[in-house]
Each structure stands twice: as C-alpha cells, then as structure tokens.
PDB file of C-alpha atoms and ligand atoms in Angstrom:
ATOM      1  CA  MET A 658      10.524 -19.134   5.236  1.00 81.00           C
ATOM      2  CA  SER A 659      11.931 -16.058   3.711  1.00 91.00           C
ATOM      3  CA  LEU A 660      11.657 -12.353   4.638  1.00 95.00           C
ATOM      4  CA  ARG A 661      10.784  -9.458   2.201  1.00 96.00           C
ATOM      5  CA  VAL A 662      11.163  -5.902   3.317  1.00 98.00           C
ATOM      6  CA  LEU A 663       7.797  -3.934   3.114  1.00 98.00           C
ATOM      7  CA  LEU A 664       8.669  -0.813   5.060  1.00 98.00           C
ATOM      8  CA  SER A 665      12.212   0.030   5.734  1.00 98.00           C
ATOM      9  CA  SER A 666      13.451   1.396   8.887  1.00 98.00           C
ATOM     10  CA  GLU A 667      13.908   4.952   7.368  1.00 98.00           C
ATOM     11  CA  GLN A 668      10.423   4.870   6.108  1.00 98.00           C
ATOM     12  CA  ILE A 669       9.152   3.898   9.547  1.00 98.00           C
ATOM     13  CA  GLN A 670      11.195   6.537  11.377  1.00 98.00           C
ATOM     14  CA  THR A 671      10.072   9.447   8.863  1.00 98.00           C
ATOM     15  CA  ARG A 672       6.350   8.539   9.485  1.00 98.00           C
ATOM     16  CA  ILE A 673       6.689   8.303  13.231  1.00 98.00           C
ATOM     17  CA  GLN A 674       8.114  11.899  13.252  1.00 98.00           C
ATOM     18  CA  GLU A 675       5.020  13.062  11.341  1.00 98.00           C
ATOM     19  CA  LEU A 676       2.679  11.043  13.689  1.00 98.00           C
ATOM     20  CA  GLY A 677       4.414  12.623  16.645  1.00 98.00           C
ATOM     21  CA  ALA A 678       4.067  16.244  15.310  1.00 98.00           C
ATOM     22  CA  GLN A 679       0.344  15.528  14.623  1.00 98.00           C
ATOM     23  CA  ILE A 680      -0.158  14.254  18.094  1.00 98.00           C
ATOM     24  CA  ASP A 681       1.600  17.261  19.604  1.00 97.00           C
ATOM     25  CA  ALA A 682      -0.684  19.438  17.520  1.00 96.00           C
ATOM     26  CA  ASP A 683      -3.964  17.546  18.648  1.00 97.00           C
ATOM     27  CA  TYR A 684      -3.177  17.752  22.269  1.00 94.00           C
ATOM     28  CA  PRO A 685      -2.323  21.246  22.876  1.00 80.00           C
ATOM     29  CA  SER A 686      -1.741  21.021  26.798  1.00 87.00           C
ATOM     30  CA  GLY A 687      -1.637  18.641  29.561  1.00 92.00           C
ATOM     31  CA  THR A 688      -0.157  15.238  30.087  1.00 97.00           C
ATOM     32  CA  LEU A 689      -0.735  12.380  27.578  1.00 98.00           C
ATOM     33  CA  THR A 690      -0.907   8.808  28.985  1.00 98.00           C
ATOM     34  CA  LEU A 691       0.624   6.385  26.360  1.00 98.00           C
ATOM     35  CA  VAL A 692      -0.736   2.722  26.874  1.00 98.00           C
ATOM     36  CA  CYS A 693       1.560   0.475  24.979  1.00 98.00           C
ATOM     37  CA  ILE A 694      -0.053  -2.912  24.183  1.00 97.00           C
ATOM     38  CA  LEU A 695       2.410  -5.707  24.888  1.00 96.00           C
ATOM     39  CA  LYS A 696       4.268  -7.118  23.305  1.00 95.00           C
ATOM     40  CA  GLY A 697       4.084  -6.074  19.712  1.00 96.00           C
ATOM     41  CA  ALA A 698       3.980  -2.338  20.153  1.00 98.00           C
ATOM     42  CA  PHE A 699       7.078  -2.067  22.456  1.00 98.00           C
ATOM     43  CA  VAL A 700       9.433  -0.891  19.600  1.00 98.00           C
ATOM     44  CA  PHE A 701       6.753   1.585  18.239  1.00 98.00           C
ATOM     45  CA  LEU A 702       6.117   3.112  21.758  1.00 98.00           C
ATOM     46  CA  ALA A 703       9.864   3.531  22.121  1.00 98.00           C
ATOM     47  CA  ASP A 704      10.131   5.653  19.003  1.00 98.00           C
ATOM     48  CA  LEU A 705       6.767   7.265  18.978  1.00 98.00           C
ATOM     49  CA  SER A 706       7.155   8.510  22.755  1.00 98.00           C
ATOM     50  CA  ARG A 707      10.367  10.326  21.684  1.00 98.00           C
ATOM     51  CA  ALA A 708       8.701  11.983  18.788  1.00 98.00           C
ATOM     52  CA  ILE A 709       6.048  13.423  21.100  1.00 97.00           C
ATOM     53  CA  HIS A 710       7.341  16.526  22.885  1.00 96.00           C
ATOM     54  CA  ARG A 711       5.244  17.061  25.935  1.00 93.00           C
ATOM     55  CA  ASN A 712       4.624  15.434  29.221  1.00 96.00           C
ATOM     56  CA  THR A 713       3.818  11.728  29.091  1.00 97.00           C
ATOM     57  CA  VAL A 714       3.021   9.045  31.425  1.00 98.00           C
ATOM     58  CA  ILE A 715       3.850   5.540  30.000  1.00 98.00           C
ATOM     59  CA  GLU A 716       1.838   2.390  30.951  1.00 98.00           C
ATOM     60  CA  PHE A 717       1.762  -1.087  29.533  1.00 98.00           C
ATOM     61  CA  MET A 718      -0.940  -3.417  29.016  1.00 97.00           C
ATOM     62  CA  GLY A 719      -0.960  -7.082  27.939  1.00 95.00           C
ATOM     63  CA  ILE A 720      -3.647  -8.343  25.846  1.00 91.00           C
ATOM     64  CA  SER A 721      -3.966 -11.858  24.018  1.00 82.00           C
ATOM     65  CA  SER A 722      -6.010 -12.534  21.226  1.00 74.00           C
ATOM     66  CA  TYR A 723      -3.642 -14.634  19.141  1.00 57.00           C
ATOM     67  CA  GLY A 724      -2.347 -18.048  19.551  1.00 55.00           C
ATOM     68  CA  LYS A 725       1.094 -19.208  18.493  1.00 52.00           C
ATOM     69  CA  GLY A 726       0.425 -18.852  14.756  1.00 58.00           C
ATOM     70  CA  LYS A 727      -1.056 -16.288  12.411  1.00 61.00           C
ATOM     71  CA  THR A 728      -4.679 -16.667  13.187  1.00 60.00           C
ATOM     72  CA  SER A 729      -6.606 -15.128  16.017  1.00 60.00           C
ATOM     73  CA  SER A 730      -8.147 -17.321  18.839  1.00 59.00           C
ATOM     74  CA  GLY A 731     -11.062 -14.982  18.607  1.00 68.00           C
ATOM     75  CA  GLU A 732     -10.739 -14.776  22.440  1.00 77.00           C
ATOM     76  CA  VAL A 733      -9.521 -11.616  24.084  1.00 87.00           C
ATOM     77  CA  LYS A 734      -8.068 -11.314  27.648  1.00 88.00           C
ATOM     78  CA  VAL A 735      -6.117  -8.863  29.688  1.00 92.00           C
ATOM     79  CA  THR A 736      -2.923 -10.609  30.680  1.00 93.00           C
ATOM     80  CA  LYS A 737      -1.425  -7.475  32.436  1.00 96.00           C
ATOM     81  CA  ASP A 738      -3.355  -4.621  33.642  1.00 97.00           C
ATOM     82  CA  LEU A 739      -2.452  -0.939  34.031  1.00 97.00           C
ATOM     83  CA  ASP A 740      -0.712  -0.036  37.165  1.00 95.00           C
ATOM     84  CA  ILE A 741      -2.487   3.298  37.611  1.00 97.00           C
ATOM     85  CA  SER A 742      -5.966   4.769  37.346  1.00 97.00           C
ATOM     86  CA  VAL A 743      -6.764   6.502  33.908  1.00 98.00           C
ATOM     87  CA  GLU A 744      -9.815   8.392  35.351  1.00 98.00           C
ATOM     88  CA  GLY A 745      -9.690  11.900  33.732  1.00 97.00           C
ATOM     89  CA  ALA A 746      -6.614  11.310  31.652  1.00 97.00           C
ATOM     90  CA  ASN A 747      -6.074  11.875  28.050  1.00 97.00           C
ATOM     91  CA  VAL A 748      -5.133   8.181  27.081  1.00 98.00           C
ATOM     92  CA  LEU A 749      -3.481   7.333  23.712  1.00 98.00           C
ATOM     93  CA  ILE A 750      -3.411   3.465  23.110  1.00 98.00           C
ATOM     94  CA  VAL A 751      -0.269   2.511  21.197  1.00 98.00           C
ATOM     95  CA  GLU A 752      -0.700  -0.553  19.215  1.00 98.00           C
ATOM     96  CA  ASP A 753       1.456  -2.386  16.593  1.00 98.00           C
ATOM     97  CA  ILE A 754      -1.178  -3.344  14.026  1.00 97.00           C
ATOM     98  CA  VAL A 755      -5.114  -3.441  13.636  1.00 96.00           C
ATOM     99  CA  ASP A 756      -6.097  -6.658  11.958  1.00 93.00           C
ATOM    100  CA  SER A 757      -9.555  -7.841  12.659  1.00 92.00           C
ATOM    101  CA  GLY A 758     -10.105  -5.149  15.239  1.00 94.00           C
ATOM    102  CA  VAL A 759     -11.265  -7.672  17.829  1.00 92.00           C
ATOM    103  CA  THR A 760      -8.392  -6.675  20.294  1.00 92.00           C
ATOM    104  CA  LEU A 761      -8.924  -2.873  19.987  1.00 95.00           C
ATOM    105  CA  SER A 762     -12.569  -2.893  20.151  1.00 94.00           C
ATOM    106  CA  TYR A 763     -12.464  -4.882  23.248  1.00 93.00           C
ATOM    107  CA  LEU A 764      -9.853  -2.579  24.760  1.00 95.00           C
ATOM    108  CA  MET A 765     -11.661   0.667  23.847  1.00 96.00           C
ATOM    109  CA  GLN A 766     -14.695  -0.824  25.767  1.00 94.00           C
ATOM    110  CA  VAL A 767     -12.508  -1.851  28.775  1.00 95.00           C
ATOM    111  CA  LEU A 768     -10.699   1.503  28.955  1.00 97.00           C
ATOM    112  CA  ARG A 769     -13.791   3.695  28.370  1.00 97.00           C
ATOM    113  CA  GLN A 770     -15.385   2.166  31.514  1.00 97.00           C
ATOM    114  CA  ARG A 771     -12.621   3.673  33.620  1.00 97.00           C
ATOM    115  CA  LYS A 772     -13.733   7.145  32.599  1.00 98.00           C
ATOM    116  CA  PRO A 773     -10.671   8.752  30.944  1.00 98.00           C
ATOM    117  CA  GLN A 774     -11.139  12.349  29.683  1.00 97.00           C
ATOM    118  CA  SER A 775     -10.388  11.028  26.174  1.00 97.00           C
ATOM    119  CA  VAL A 776      -9.169   7.797  24.616  1.00 98.00           C
ATOM    120  CA  ARG A 777      -7.776   7.437  21.144  1.00 98.00           C
ATOM    121  CA  ILE A 778      -5.748   4.846  19.203  1.00 98.00           C
ATOM    122  CA  ALA A 779      -2.279   5.100  17.428  1.00 98.00           C
ATOM    123  CA  ALA A 780      -1.553   2.142  15.483  1.00 98.00           C
ATOM    124  CA  LEU A 781       1.538   1.873  13.306  1.00 98.00           C
ATOM    125  CA  LEU A 782       0.037  -0.535  10.661  1.00 98.00           C
ATOM    126  CA  ASP A 783      -3.604  -1.096   9.581  1.00 98.00           C
ATOM    127  CA  LYS A 784      -4.793  -3.852   7.550  1.00 96.00           C
ATOM    128  CA  PRO A 785      -8.282  -2.555   6.590  1.00 93.00           C
ATOM    129  CA  GLU A 786      -9.205  -5.534   4.441  1.00 92.00           C
ATOM    130  CA  ARG A 787      -9.394  -7.964   7.506  1.00 88.00           C
ATOM    131  CA  ARG A 788     -11.695  -5.779   9.738  1.00 91.00           C
ATOM    132  CA  LEU A 789     -14.376  -7.804  11.576  1.00 91.00           C
ATOM    133  CA  ARG A 790     -15.103  -5.068  14.150  1.00 91.00           C
ATOM    134  CA  PRO A 791     -15.257  -1.502  13.591  1.00 92.00           C
ATOM    135  CA  VAL A 792     -12.437   0.561  15.278  1.00 95.00           C
ATOM    136  CA  GLU A 793     -11.782   4.209  14.897  1.00 96.00           C
ATOM    137  CA  VAL A 794      -7.983   4.642  14.745  1.00 97.00           C
ATOM    138  CA  SER A 795      -6.869   8.330  15.060  1.00 98.00           C
ATOM    139  CA  TYR A 796      -3.339   7.852  14.047  1.00 98.00           C
ATOM    140  CA  VAL A 797      -2.311   5.221  11.454  1.00 98.00           C
ATOM    141  CA  GLY A 798       1.273   4.873  10.346  1.00 98.00           C
ATOM    142  CA  PHE A 799       0.706   2.749   7.311  1.00 98.00           C
ATOM    143  CA  LYS A 800      -2.126   0.970   5.631  1.00 98.00           C
ATOM    144  CA  ILE A 801      -0.765  -2.431   4.412  1.00 98.00           C
ATOM    145  CA  PRO A 802      -2.219  -5.147   2.283  1.00 96.00           C
ATOM    146  CA  ASP A 803      -3.472  -8.390   3.794  1.00 95.00           C
ATOM    147  CA  GLU A 804      -0.056 -10.001   4.263  1.00 95.00           C
ATOM    148  CA  PHE A 805       1.422 -11.340   7.505  1.00 95.00           C
ATOM    149  CA  VAL A 806       4.236  -9.035   8.760  1.00 97.00           C
ATOM    150  CA  VAL A 807       7.073  -9.380  11.264  1.00 97.00           C
ATOM    151  CA  GLY A 808       9.724  -7.155  12.610  1.00 98.00           C
ATOM    152  CA  TYR A 809       9.935  -3.882  14.465  1.00 98.00           C
ATOM    153  CA  GLY A 810       8.251  -5.527  17.346  1.00 98.00           C
ATOM    154  CA  LEU A 811       5.914  -7.865  15.436  1.00 98.00           C
ATOM    155  CA  ASP A 812       6.429 -11.677  15.839  1.00 96.00           C
ATOM    156  CA  TYR A 813       5.674 -15.012  14.399  1.00 95.00           C
ATOM    157  CA  GLY A 814       5.818 -17.496  17.067  1.00 93.00           C
ATOM    158  CA  GLU A 815       7.759 -14.983  19.175  1.00 95.00           C
ATOM    159  CA  LYS A 816      10.521 -14.682  16.639  1.00 96.00           C
ATOM    160  CA  TYR A 817      11.581 -11.596  14.431  1.00 97.00           C
ATOM    161  CA  ARG A 818      10.610  -8.906  16.841  1.00 98.00           C
ATOM    162  CA  ASN A 819      14.070  -7.321  16.781  1.00 98.00           C
ATOM    163  CA  LEU A 820      14.223  -6.717  13.058  1.00 98.00           C
ATOM    164  CA  LYS A 821      14.647  -3.104  12.196  1.00 98.00           C
ATOM    165  CA  ASP A 822      12.502  -3.231   9.089  1.00 98.00           C
ATOM    166  CA  ILE A 823       8.894  -4.511   8.669  1.00 98.00           C
ATOM    167  CA  CYS A 824       9.077  -7.664   6.530  1.00 98.00           C
ATOM    168  CA  VAL A 825       6.482  -9.734   4.956  1.00 97.00           C
ATOM    169  CA  LEU A 826       6.988 -13.391   6.035  1.00 93.00           C
ATOM    170  CA  GLU A 827       6.690 -15.572   2.920  1.00 91.00           C
ATOM    171  CA  ASP A 828       6.206 -19.303   2.106  1.00 79.00           C
ATOM    172  CA  GLY A 829       4.879 -20.052   5.574  1.00 60.00           C
ATOM    173  CA  PRO A 830       1.427 -21.652   6.319  1.00 54.00           C
ATOM    174  CA  PRO A 831      -1.458 -19.867   4.651  1.00 52.00           C
ATOM    175  CA  THR A 832      -3.398 -17.340   6.517  1.00 52.00           C
ATOM    176  CA  PRO A 833      -7.078 -18.247   6.527  1.00 52.00           C
TER     177      PRO A 833
HETATM  178  P1  IMP B1156      -6.767  -8.112  15.925  1.00 63.07           P
HETATM  179  O1  IMP B1156      -7.473  -8.371  17.229  1.00 63.07           O
HETATM  180  O2  IMP B1156      -7.098  -9.103  14.842  1.00 63.07           O
HETATM  181  O3  IMP B1156      -6.868  -6.825  15.329  1.00 63.07           O
HETATM  182  O4  IMP B1156      -5.283  -8.389  16.135  1.00 63.07           O
HETATM  183  C1  IMP B1156      -4.434  -7.663  16.462  1.00 63.07           C
HETATM  184  C2  IMP B1156      -3.253  -8.269  17.004  1.00 63.07           C
HETATM  185  O5  IMP B1156      -2.832  -9.364  16.282  1.00 63.07           O
HETATM  186  C3  IMP B1156      -1.986  -7.311  16.830  1.00 63.07           C
HETATM  187  O6  IMP B1156      -1.729  -6.562  18.048  1.00 63.07           O
HETATM  188  C4  IMP B1156      -0.897  -8.387  16.607  1.00 63.07           C
HETATM  189  O7  IMP B1156      -0.328  -8.722  17.928  1.00 63.07           O
HETATM  190  C5  IMP B1156      -1.528  -9.623  15.889  1.00 63.07           C
HETATM  191  N1  IMP B1156      -1.326  -9.450  14.452  1.00 63.07           N
HETATM  192  C6  IMP B1156      -2.201  -9.243  13.550  1.00 63.07           C
HETATM  193  N2  IMP B1156      -1.605  -9.027  12.291  1.00 63.07           N
HETATM  194  C7  IMP B1156      -0.327  -9.431  12.453  1.00 63.07           C
HETATM  195  C8  IMP B1156       0.715  -9.625  11.467  1.00 63.07           C
HETATM  196  O8  IMP B1156       0.557  -9.477  10.316  1.00 63.07           O
HETATM  197  N3  IMP B1156       2.033  -9.959  12.121  1.00 63.07           N
HETATM  198  C9  IMP B1156       2.067 -10.041  13.490  1.00 63.07           C
HETATM  199  N4  IMP B1156       1.220 -10.021  14.271  1.00 63.07           N
HETATM  200  C10 IMP B1156      -0.063  -9.596  13.932  1.00 63.07           C
HETATM  201 MG1   MG B1157      -0.386  -6.693  19.512  1.00 63.07          MG
END
C-alpha cells in the first residue's frame, strides 16, 4: 500500500487556527466542554484545544462503529463513557471525520439526553458523499472526496495514526 499526501501538516495547522478563532467568536463567555472521540480525534483535539483561547474542560469518549478494516460494522457502541456530567454545559464534540454519519447521529442522541445547554460538532474532515444519516456539523476543517484517509490520528487497522499529514491509502482493498 502507498500513501499520497492529501492535506499537509501546514494546511491542517492553518485551518485549525481559523476554526479556533471561529469557535472563540461563537462562544463569547463561559466554559466549553470539549468531548474528544477516541481514538481518531486525539491529535485534532490536541491542536484544536490550543487554538481555543477560553476556559475548557477536556473529556474523552470511546465509540466504536468500525471493525478492523475500512467498512463500518453498522453497529455503534460506547466503549468509554464521559467521567463527568454534562448537564447545563456547552459541549463541543471533537471528531476526526464524518463518513456515514452513523456514529455522530448516535452520539448526538446520547448526549442530548444528558441535558447539556448546547451540543455542537467540530469535525476535521467531512466526506459528504458517504452520508447515510443526516448530521449537522457546525465546524468542518475540510470536505474531502470519497477516499480512505490515514494519518493525523486516523488509522487503518490501528496503523498510521502518527503521520503528521493526512494521506490517502492507495492500492488497498476496495471501499464498498
Ligand atoms: P461514520 O459513523 O461512518 O460517520 O464513521 C465515523 C468513523 O469512521 C470515524 O470516526 C473514523 O474513525 C472512521 N472513518 C471513516 N472514514 C475513515 C477514513 O477515511 N479513514 C479512517 N477512518 C475513517
Ligand atoms: Mg473516530
């Protein structure tokens, strides 16, 4: 398999500064609770959180919807829940990529039941062509074509998460 750079580290960093400024402007006061979706969003969270200049609480949530390959199992489950209550909080979900939308539509439903003051989504990448469930994503880093990408937190079979660029994984098994 070979890797082709789709988004360079410099492009990613520039865009994240813009997203941070937009988020700062949209939440004029109070604490923002960032909910990082493990594992893929950990690198994005590290950079986005430092581009936000306000009080934040950082939490992690584990969700699984994918098997070991490139296809969704179609089944979503919470593998690690939040350590705190988000009742009354302004919650911003930090996700690596929105693909079918199955994971995020499920997560929105789970978090809304916990009565936060608000809940929005920040996703670094969006593959709109693949959407099966509608999801409103308030902050999108980049819209990308329907190609399987790795790096900057994203994996294929747990590999490539530590690449600094986002790359297309080529010559692999076809995406259905
Ligand atoms: P969804 O439920 O189909 O929207 O899937 C979202 C999850 O699938 C993301 O959080 C990723 O973990 C994973 N995913 C979707 N597309 C890709 C990709 O191109 N590369 C790596 N992981 C992906
Ligand atoms: Mg993910």
